[in-house]
Amino acid sequence: MNWNQLRYVLTIAEEKSITRAAQRLYLTQPSLSLSLKALEEELGTPLFTRGPDGLEPTYAGSLFCAWAAETDISFGRLNDKLSDIASGRRQLLRLGVSPHRGNLLLPTILSAFYRQFPSCEVHTVELSTTLLRLQLDAKQLDFIVDVPSPDTVTYCNELLLNEPILLAVPRSFLPRIQPQSGALELNALSGEPFILLPPEQMLGGICQKMCEQAGFLPDLRLQCSSVERALSLAAQQLGITFAPLIFAQRQFYGEELCYFHIARVETSRPLALVYPRSNYQSAPLKAMLELFRIQVPKLYGL
């Protein structure tokens, strides 16, 4: 079976005649008949039967024609895409970002990108840092927007901003904490229960270090592996936790939690474009990276 045979069958079905189909296809009638016979032998079933108005598709022929029509349309689209790629108009970009960042960043950035490159195709992958790095290592992503990679030989880490880390405090804790402004002294919370990430995770390690700088070890009530889970537990009034600025901007559990900056302690986490040093950067990819450089600080309000 070949692409020409699909077109032959569709033309015979439309014309209801091998003679008229051959004329339309600029073939001789014998050659078209032989092509149809060879296809029917290959498929093991006749595709047409003679009716009062000419050739009519059999049941198998009807199924074949429906499939052939869909395939012909799909093949045409593929040809258009390949033509765009060959001419430089079409490009597939694959980017990775954590789900909570994707919600904030992607709508604005992708909208601006498609005004420049309307024919490009973008695949977004929203996963945790560990899984994003695995896909980047496997060359399944062109770049990620995340904390810098420790492998600075293979990857370029281009800093976008240092994202502030805030305190997320259950509202029921406020009467005894009695905050006076939008910032809290961390050592004033030394007797309060905390919900923390493990210290081997970047955010967990940063928060542990902040408490040590403030002169105390946090009273660890709960430990969990994600910021989202820590916030959901804090919203149940189980303890204080830490969260990057983006969660406060998106008002995660805004009815149950209050977010505060931390006074007199360096509190930030780096956010970077991470991409392989050796990869070629097409014009669309360069434009996408530039949009992240420009828009991310604006979207974070920094």
Coordinates of N, CA and C in Angstrom, one line a residue, residues 47-255:
L47 N -13.0 -3.9 -2.4 CA -13.4 -2.6 -1.9 C -14.6 -1.9 -2.6
F48 N -14.9 -2.4 -3.8 CA -16.0 -1.9 -4.5 C -16.9 -3.0 -5.1
T49 N -18.1 -2.7 -5.3 CA -19.1 -3.6 -6.0 C -19.9 -2.8 -7.0
R50 N -20.3 -3.4 -8.1 CA -21.1 -2.6 -9.1 C -22.5 -2.5 -8.7
G51 N -23.1 -1.3 -8.6 CA -24.4 -1.0 -8.3 C -25.1 -0.4 -9.5
P52 N -26.4 0.0 -9.4 CA -27.2 0.5 -10.5 C -26.6 1.9 -11.0
D53 N -25.9 2.6 -10.1 CA -25.4 3.9 -10.4 C -23.9 3.9 -10.7
G54 N -23.3 2.7 -10.7 CA -21.9 2.6 -10.9 C -21.2 1.9 -9.7
L55 N -19.9 2.1 -9.5 CA -19.2 1.4 -8.5 C -19.6 2.0 -7.1
E56 N -19.9 1.1 -6.1 CA -20.2 1.5 -4.8 C -19.2 0.8 -3.8
P57 N -18.8 1.5 -2.8 CA -17.9 0.8 -1.8 C -18.6 -0.3 -1.1
T58 N -17.9 -1.4 -0.9 CA -18.4 -2.4 0.0 C -18.3 -1.9 1.4
Y59 N -18.7 -2.8 2.4 CA -18.6 -2.4 3.8 C -17.1 -2.1 4.1
A60 N -16.2 -3.0 3.6 CA -14.8 -2.9 3.8 C -14.3 -1.6 3.1
G61 N -14.9 -1.4 1.9 CA -14.5 -0.2 1.1 C -14.9 1.1 1.8
S62 N -16.0 1.1 2.5 CA -16.5 2.3 3.2 C -15.5 2.6 4.4
L63 N -15.1 1.5 5.1 CA -14.2 1.7 6.2 C -12.9 2.2 5.7
F64 N -12.4 1.6 4.6 CA -11.1 2.0 4.0 C -11.2 3.5 3.5
C65 N -12.3 3.9 2.9 CA -12.4 5.3 2.4 C -12.4 6.3 3.5
A66 N -13.1 5.9 4.6 CA -13.1 6.8 5.8 C -11.7 7.0 6.4
W67 N -11.0 5.9 6.5 CA -9.6 5.9 7.0 C -8.7 6.7 6.1
A68 N -8.9 6.4 4.8 CA -8.0 7.0 3.8 C -8.2 8.6 3.8
A69 N -9.5 9.0 3.9 CA -9.8 10.4 3.9 C -9.1 11.1 5.1
E70 N -9.2 10.5 6.3 CA -8.6 11.1 7.5 C -7.1 11.1 7.4
T71 N -6.5 10.0 6.8 CA -5.1 9.9 6.6 C -4.6 10.9 5.6
D72 N -5.3 11.1 4.6 CA -4.9 12.1 3.6 C -4.9 13.5 4.2
I73 N -5.9 13.9 5.0 CA -5.9 15.2 5.7 C -4.7 15.3 6.7
S74 N -4.5 14.2 7.4 CA -3.4 14.2 8.4 C -2.0 14.3 7.7
F75 N -1.9 13.6 6.5 CA -0.7 13.7 5.8 C -0.4 15.1 5.2
G76 N -1.5 15.8 4.8 CA -1.4 17.1 4.3 C -0.9 18.1 5.4
R77 N -1.5 17.9 6.6 CA -1.1 18.7 7.7 C 0.4 18.5 8.0
L78 N 0.8 17.2 8.0 CA 2.2 16.9 8.3 C 3.1 17.5 7.3
N79 N 2.7 17.5 6.0 CA 3.5 18.1 5.0 C 3.7 19.6 5.2
D80 N 2.6 20.3 5.7 CA 2.6 21.7 6.0 C 3.6 22.0 7.1
K81 N 3.5 21.1 8.2 CA 4.4 21.3 9.3 C 5.9 21.1 8.9
L82 N 6.1 20.1 8.1 CA 7.5 19.8 7.7 C 8.0 20.9 6.8
S83 N 7.1 21.5 6.0 CA 7.5 22.6 5.2 C 7.9 23.8 6.0
D84 N 7.1 24.1 7.1 CA 7.4 25.2 8.0 C 8.7 25.0 8.7
I85 N 9.0 23.7 9.1 CA 10.2 23.5 9.8 C 11.4 23.7 8.8
A86 N 11.3 23.2 7.6 CA 12.3 23.3 6.6 C 12.6 24.8 6.3
S87 N 11.6 25.6 6.3 CA 11.7 27.0 6.0 C 12.0 27.9 7.2
G88 N 12.1 27.2 8.4 CA 12.4 28.0 9.6 C 11.2 28.7 10.2
R89 N 10.0 28.4 9.7 CA 8.9 29.1 10.3 C 8.3 28.4 11.5
R90 N 8.5 27.1 11.6 CA 7.9 26.3 12.6 C 9.0 25.6 13.5
Q91 N 8.7 25.6 14.8 CA 9.7 25.1 15.8 C 9.0 24.5 17.0
L92 N 9.5 23.4 17.4 CA 8.9 22.8 18.6 C 9.8 23.2 19.8
L93 N 9.2 23.8 20.8 CA 9.9 24.2 22.0 C 9.3 23.4 23.2
R94 N 10.2 22.9 24.1 CA 9.8 22.1 25.2 C 10.3 22.7 26.5
L95 N 9.5 23.2 27.3 CA 9.9 23.9 28.6 C 9.3 23.2 29.8
G96 N 10.1 23.3 30.9 CA 9.6 22.7 32.1 C 9.5 23.7 33.2
V97 N 8.5 23.6 34.1 CA 8.3 24.6 35.2 C 7.5 23.9 36.2
S98 N 7.7 24.3 37.5 CA 6.8 23.7 38.5 C 5.4 24.2 38.4
P99 N 4.4 23.4 38.8 CA 3.0 23.8 38.6 C 2.6 25.1 39.1
H100 N 3.0 25.4 40.3 CA 2.6 26.7 40.9 C 3.2 27.9 40.2
R101 N 4.4 27.7 39.7 CA 5.0 28.8 38.9 C 4.4 28.9 37.5
G102 N 4.1 27.8 36.9 CA 3.4 27.8 35.6 C 2.1 28.6 35.6
N103 N 1.4 28.5 36.7 CA 0.1 29.2 36.7 C 0.3 30.7 36.7
L104 N 1.4 31.2 37.2 CA 1.6 32.6 37.3 C 2.3 33.1 36.0
L105 N 3.3 32.3 35.5 CA 4.2 32.8 34.5 C 3.7 32.5 33.0
L106 N 3.2 31.3 32.8 CA 3.0 30.9 31.4 C 1.9 31.7 30.6
P107 N 0.8 32.1 31.2 CA -0.2 32.8 30.4 C 0.4 34.1 29.8
T108 N 1.0 34.9 30.5 CA 1.6 36.2 30.0 C 2.7 35.9 29.0
I109 N 3.6 35.0 29.4 CA 4.8 34.8 28.5 C 4.4 34.1 27.2
L110 N 3.6 33.1 27.2 CA 3.2 32.4 26.0 C 2.3 33.3 25.1
S111 N 1.5 34.1 25.7 CA 0.7 35.1 24.9 C 1.6 36.0 24.1
A112 N 2.7 36.5 24.8 CA 3.6 37.4 24.1 C 4.4 36.6 23.0
F113 N 4.8 35.4 23.4 CA 5.6 34.6 22.4 C 4.8 34.3 21.1
Y114 N 3.5 34.0 21.2 CA 2.8 33.6 20.0 C 2.5 34.9 19.2
R115 N 2.6 36.0 19.7 CA 2.5 37.2 18.9 C 3.7 37.3 17.9
Q116 N 4.8 36.8 18.3 CA 6.0 36.8 17.5 C 6.1 35.6 16.6
F117 N 5.7 34.4 17.2 CA 5.9 33.1 16.4 C 4.6 32.3 16.5
P118 N 3.6 32.8 15.7 CA 2.3 32.1 15.7 C 2.3 30.7 15.2
S119 N 3.3 30.3 14.5 CA 3.3 28.9 13.9 C 4.1 27.9 14.8
C120 N 4.7 28.4 15.8 CA 5.5 27.5 16.7 C 4.6 26.6 17.5
E121 N 5.1 25.5 18.0 CA 4.4 24.5 18.9 C 5.2 24.5 20.2
V122 N 4.5 24.6 21.3 CA 5.2 24.7 22.6 C 4.6 23.6 23.5
H123 N 5.4 22.7 24.0 CA 5.0 21.7 25.0 C 5.5 22.2 26.3
T124 N 4.6 22.3 27.3 CA 4.9 22.7 28.7 C 4.8 21.4 29.6
V125 N 5.8 21.3 30.4 CA 5.8 20.1 31.4 C 5.9 20.8 32.8
E126 N 4.9 20.4 33.6 CA 4.8 21.0 35.0 C 5.0 19.9 36.0
L127 N 6.2 19.8 36.5 CA 6.6 18.8 37.5 C 7.5 19.4 38.6
S128 N 7.8 18.5 39.5 CA 8.7 18.9 40.6 C 10.2 19.1 40.1
T129 N 11.0 19.8 40.9 CA 12.4 20.0 40.5 C 13.1 18.8 40.1
T130 N 13.0 17.7 40.9 CA 13.7 16.5 40.7 C 13.3 15.9 39.3
L131 N 12.0 15.9 39.0 CA 11.5 15.3 37.8 C 11.9 16.2 36.6
L132 N 11.8 17.5 36.8 CA 12.2 18.4 35.7 C 13.7 18.2 35.3
R133 N 14.6 18.0 36.3 CA 16.0 17.8 36.0 C 16.2 16.5 35.3
L134 N 15.5 15.4 35.7 CA 15.6 14.2 35.0 C 15.2 14.3 33.5
Q135 N 14.1 15.0 33.2 CA 13.7 15.2 31.8 C 14.7 16.0 31.1
L136 N 15.3 17.0 31.7 CA 16.3 17.8 31.1 C 17.6 17.0 30.8
D137 N 18.0 16.1 31.7 CA 19.1 15.3 31.5 C 18.8 14.3 30.3
A138 N 17.6 13.9 30.2 CA 17.2 12.9 29.1 C 17.0 13.6 27.8
K139 N 17.2 14.9 27.7 CA 17.0 15.7 26.5 C 15.6 15.8 26.1
Q140 N 14.7 15.7 27.0 CA 13.2 15.7 26.7 C 12.7 17.2 26.9
L141 N 13.6 18.1 27.4 CA 13.2 19.5 27.5 C 14.3 20.3 27.0
D142 N 13.9 21.5 26.5 CA 15.0 22.5 26.0 C 15.5 23.3 27.1
F143 N 14.6 23.6 28.1 CA 15.1 24.4 29.3 C 14.0 24.3 30.4
I144 N 14.4 24.6 31.6 CA 13.5 24.6 32.7 C 13.6 25.9 33.4
V145 N 12.6 26.3 34.1 CA 12.6 27.5 35.0 C 12.5 27.0 36.4
D146 N 13.6 27.0 37.1 CA 13.6 26.4 38.4 C 14.8 26.9 39.2
V147 N 15.1 26.2 40.3 CA 16.3 26.5 41.0 C 17.5 26.1 40.2
P148 N 18.7 26.7 40.3 CA 19.9 26.4 39.5 C 20.3 24.9 39.6
S149 N 20.8 24.4 38.5 CA 21.3 23.1 38.5 C 22.7 23.0 39.2
P150 N 23.0 22.0 40.0 CA 24.4 21.9 40.5 C 25.4 21.5 39.5
D151 N 25.0 21.0 38.3 CA 25.9 20.7 37.3 C 26.2 21.9 36.4
T152 N 27.1 22.7 36.8 CA 27.4 23.9 36.0 C 28.3 23.7 34.8
V153 N 28.8 22.5 34.6 CA 29.6 22.1 33.5 C 28.7 21.9 32.3
T154 N 27.6 21.1 32.5 CA 26.7 20.8 31.4 C 25.6 21.9 31.2
Y155 N 25.2 22.5 32.3 CA 24.1 23.5 32.2 C 24.5 24.9 32.5
C156 N 23.8 25.8 31.8 CA 24.0 27.2 32.1 C 22.8 27.6 33.1
N157 N 23.1 28.2 34.2 CA 22.2 28.7 35.1 C 22.1 30.2 35.0
E158 N 21.1 30.7 34.4 CA 20.9 32.2 34.2 C 19.9 32.7 35.2
L159 N 20.4 33.4 36.2 CA 19.6 33.9 37.3 C 18.5 34.9 36.8
L160 N 17.3 34.6 37.2 CA 16.2 35.5 36.9 C 15.9 36.5 38.0
L161 N 15.9 35.9 39.2 CA 15.6 36.7 40.4 C 15.9 35.8 41.7
N162 N 16.0 36.5 42.8 CA 16.1 35.8 44.1 C 14.7 36.0 44.7
E163 N 14.0 34.9 44.8 CA 12.6 34.9 45.2 C 12.5 34.9 46.7
P164 N 11.9 36.0 47.3 CA 11.8 36.0 48.8 C 11.0 34.9 49.3
I165 N 11.3 34.5 50.5 CA 10.6 33.4 51.2 C 9.9 34.1 52.4
L166 N 8.6 33.8 52.5 CA 7.8 34.4 53.6 C 7.4 33.4 54.6
L167 N 6.9 33.9 55.7 CA 6.3 33.1 56.7 C 4.8 33.0 56.5
A168 N 4.3 31.8 56.5 CA 2.8 31.6 56.4 C 2.3 31.2 57.8
V169 N 1.5 32.0 58.4 CA 1.1 31.9 59.8 C -0.4 31.6 59.9
P170 N -0.8 30.6 60.5 CA -2.3 30.4 60.7 C -2.9 31.6 61.4
R171 N -4.1 31.9 61.0 CA -4.8 33.1 61.6 C -5.0 32.9 63.1
S172 N -5.3 31.7 63.5 CA -5.5 31.5 64.9 C -4.3 31.8 65.8
F173 N -3.1 31.8 65.2 CA -1.9 32.1 65.9 C -1.7 33.6 66.2
L174 N -2.4 34.5 65.4 CA -2.1 35.9 65.4 C -2.3 36.5 66.8
P175 N -3.4 36.2 67.6 CA -3.5 36.9 68.9 C -2.3 36.7 69.8
R176 N -1.7 35.6 69.8 CA -0.5 35.4 70.7 C 0.8 35.9 70.0
I177 N 0.9 35.9 68.7 CA 2.1 36.5 68.1 C 2.1 38.0 68.0
Q178 N 0.9 38.6 67.8 CA 0.6 40.0 67.8 C 1.6 40.7 66.9
P179 N 1.6 40.4 65.6 CA 2.4 41.1 64.6 C 2.1 42.6 64.6
Q180 N 3.2 43.4 64.5 CA 3.0 44.9 64.5 C 3.1 45.5 63.1
S181 N 3.6 44.7 62.1 CA 3.7 45.2 60.7 C 3.7 44.0 59.8
G182 N 4.1 44.3 58.5 CA 4.1 43.2 57.6 C 5.3 42.3 57.7
A183 N 6.2 42.5 58.7 CA 7.4 41.7 58.9 C 7.4 41.2 60.3
L184 N 7.9 39.9 60.5 CA 8.0 39.3 61.8 C 9.4 39.0 62.1
E185 N 9.7 39.1 63.4 CA 11.0 38.7 63.9 C 11.0 37.2 64.1
L186 N 11.9 36.5 63.4 CA 11.8 35.0 63.4 C 12.0 34.4 64.8
N187 N 12.9 35.1 65.6 CA 13.2 34.5 66.9 C 12.0 34.7 67.9
A188 N 11.1 35.5 67.5 CA 9.9 35.7 68.3 C 9.0 34.5 68.2
L189 N 9.2 33.6 67.2 CA 8.4 32.4 67.0 C 9.0 31.1 67.5
S190 N 10.1 31.3 68.4 CA 10.8 30.1 68.8 C 10.0 29.1 69.6
G191 N 8.9 29.5 70.2 CA 8.1 28.6 70.9 C 6.9 28.0 70.2
E192 N 6.8 28.4 68.9 CA 5.6 28.0 68.1 C 5.9 26.7 67.3
P193 N 4.9 25.9 67.0 CA 5.1 24.7 66.2 C 5.3 25.1 64.8
F194 N 6.3 24.3 64.1 CA 6.6 24.6 62.7 C 6.3 23.4 61.9
I195 N 6.0 23.6 60.6 CA 5.8 22.6 59.6 C 6.9 22.9 58.5
L196 N 7.9 21.9 58.4 CA 9.0 22.2 57.5 C 9.2 21.1 56.5
L197 N 9.9 21.5 55.4 CA 10.4 20.5 54.5 C 11.7 19.9 54.9
P198 N 12.1 18.7 54.5 CA 13.4 18.1 54.9 C 14.5 19.0 54.6
P199 N 15.6 19.0 55.4 CA 16.7 19.9 55.2 C 17.5 19.6 53.9
E200 N 17.4 18.3 53.4 CA 18.1 18.0 52.1 C 17.4 18.6 50.9
Q201 N 16.2 19.0 51.0 CA 15.5 19.8 50.0 C 16.0 21.3 50.1
M202 N 16.2 21.9 48.9 CA 16.7 23.3 48.9 C 16.0 24.2 49.9
L203 N 14.6 24.3 49.7 CA 13.8 25.2 50.5 C 13.9 24.8 52.0
G204 N 13.9 23.5 52.3 CA 14.0 23.0 53.7 C 15.3 23.4 54.3
G205 N 16.4 23.3 53.5 CA 17.7 23.7 54.0 C 17.8 25.2 54.3
I206 N 17.2 26.0 53.3 CA 17.2 27.5 53.5 C 16.5 27.9 54.8
C207 N 15.3 27.2 55.0 CA 14.5 27.6 56.2 C 15.2 27.2 57.5
Q208 N 15.9 26.0 57.5 CA 16.6 25.6 58.6 C 17.7 26.6 59.0
K209 N 18.4 27.0 57.9 CA 19.5 28.0 58.1 C 19.0 29.3 58.6
M210 N 17.8 29.8 58.1 CA 17.3 31.0 58.6 C 17.0 31.0 60.1
C211 N 16.4 29.8 60.6 CA 16.2 29.7 62.0 C 17.4 29.7 62.8
E212 N 18.5 29.0 62.3 CA 19.8 29.0 63.0 C 20.3 30.4 63.1
Q213 N 20.2 31.2 62.0 CA 20.7 32.6 62.0 C 19.9 33.4 63.0
A214 N 18.7 33.1 63.2 CA 17.9 33.8 64.2 C 18.1 33.4 65.6
G215 N 18.9 32.3 65.8 CA 19.3 31.9 67.1 C 18.5 30.8 67.8
F216 N 17.7 30.0 67.0 CA 16.9 29.0 67.6 C 16.7 27.8 66.7
L217 N 16.4 26.7 67.2 CA 16.0 25.5 66.4 C 14.5 25.5 66.5
P218 N 13.8 25.4 65.3 CA 12.3 25.4 65.3 C 11.8 24.1 66.0
D219 N 10.6 24.3 66.6 CA 9.9 23.2 67.2 C 9.1 22.5 66.1
L220 N 9.8 21.4 65.6 CA 9.2 20.7 64.4 C 8.0 19.9 64.8
R221 N 6.9 20.3 64.4 CA 5.7 19.5 64.6 C 5.4 18.5 63.5
L222 N 5.6 18.9 62.2 CA 5.4 18.1 61.1 C 6.4 18.4 60.0
Q223 N 6.8 17.3 59.3 CA 7.7 17.4 58.1 C 7.0 16.8 56.9
C224 N 7.1 17.5 55.8 CA 6.5 17.0 54.6 C 7.3 17.4 53.4
S225 N 7.0 16.8 52.2 CA 8.0 16.9 51.1 C 7.6 18.0 50.1
S226 N 6.5 18.8 50.3 CA 6.2 19.8 49.3 C 5.6 21.0 50.0
V227 N 5.8 22.2 49.4 CA 5.3 23.5 49.9 C 3.8 23.4 50.0
E228 N 3.2 22.9 48.9 CA 1.7 22.8 48.9 C 1.2 22.0 50.1
R229 N 1.8 20.9 50.4 CA 1.3 20.1 51.5 C 1.5 20.9 52.8
A230 N 2.7 21.5 53.0 CA 3.0 22.3 54.2 C 1.9 23.4 54.4
L231 N 1.6 24.1 53.3 CA 0.6 25.1 53.4 C -0.8 24.6 53.8
S232 N -1.1 23.4 53.2 CA -2.4 22.9 53.5 C -2.5 22.5 55.0
L233 N -1.4 22.0 55.5 CA -1.4 21.6 56.9 C -1.4 22.9 57.8
A234 N -0.7 23.9 57.4 CA -0.7 25.2 58.1 C -2.1 25.8 58.1
A235 N -2.8 25.6 57.0 CA -4.2 26.1 56.9 C -5.1 25.4 57.9
Q236 N -4.8 24.2 58.3 CA -5.5 23.5 59.3 C -5.1 24.0 60.7
Q237 N -4.3 25.0 60.8 CA -3.9 25.6 62.1 C -3.0 24.7 62.9
L238 N -2.2 23.9 62.1 CA -1.3 23.0 62.8 C 0.1 23.5 63.1
G239 N 0.5 24.6 62.4 CA 1.8 25.1 62.6 C 2.1 26.2 61.6
I240 N 3.3 26.9 61.9 CA 3.8 27.9 61.0 C 4.7 27.2 59.9
T241 N 4.7 27.7 58.7 CA 5.6 27.2 57.7 C 6.1 28.3 56.9
F242 N 7.0 28.0 55.9 CA 7.7 29.0 55.0 C 7.1 28.7 53.6
A243 N 7.0 29.8 52.8 CA 6.6 29.6 51.5 C 7.2 30.7 50.6
P244 N 7.6 30.4 49.4 CA 8.1 31.4 48.4 C 7.0 32.4 48.1
L245 N 7.5 33.6 47.7 CA 6.6 34.7 47.5 C 5.4 34.4 46.6
I246 N 5.6 33.6 45.6 CA 4.6 33.3 44.6 C 3.3 32.7 45.2
F247 N 3.5 32.0 46.3 CA 2.3 31.4 47.0 C 1.5 32.5 47.7
A248 N 2.1 33.5 48.2 CA 1.4 34.6 48.8 C 0.7 35.4 47.7
Q249 N 1.4 35.6 46.6 CA 0.8 36.4 45.5 C -0.5 35.7 45.0
R250 N -0.5 34.4 45.0 CA -1.6 33.6 44.5 C -2.6 33.3 45.6
Q251 N -2.3 33.9 46.8 CA -3.2 33.8 47.9 C -3.6 32.3 48.3
F252 N -2.6 31.4 48.4 CA -2.9 30.1 48.8 C -3.5 30.1 50.2
Y253 N -4.6 29.5 50.4 CA -5.3 29.5 51.7 C -5.4 30.9 52.3
G254 N -5.7 31.9 51.5 CA -5.8 33.2 52.0 C -6.7 33.5 53.2
E255 N -7.8 32.6 53.3 CA -8.7 32.8 54.4 C -8.2 32.3 55.7

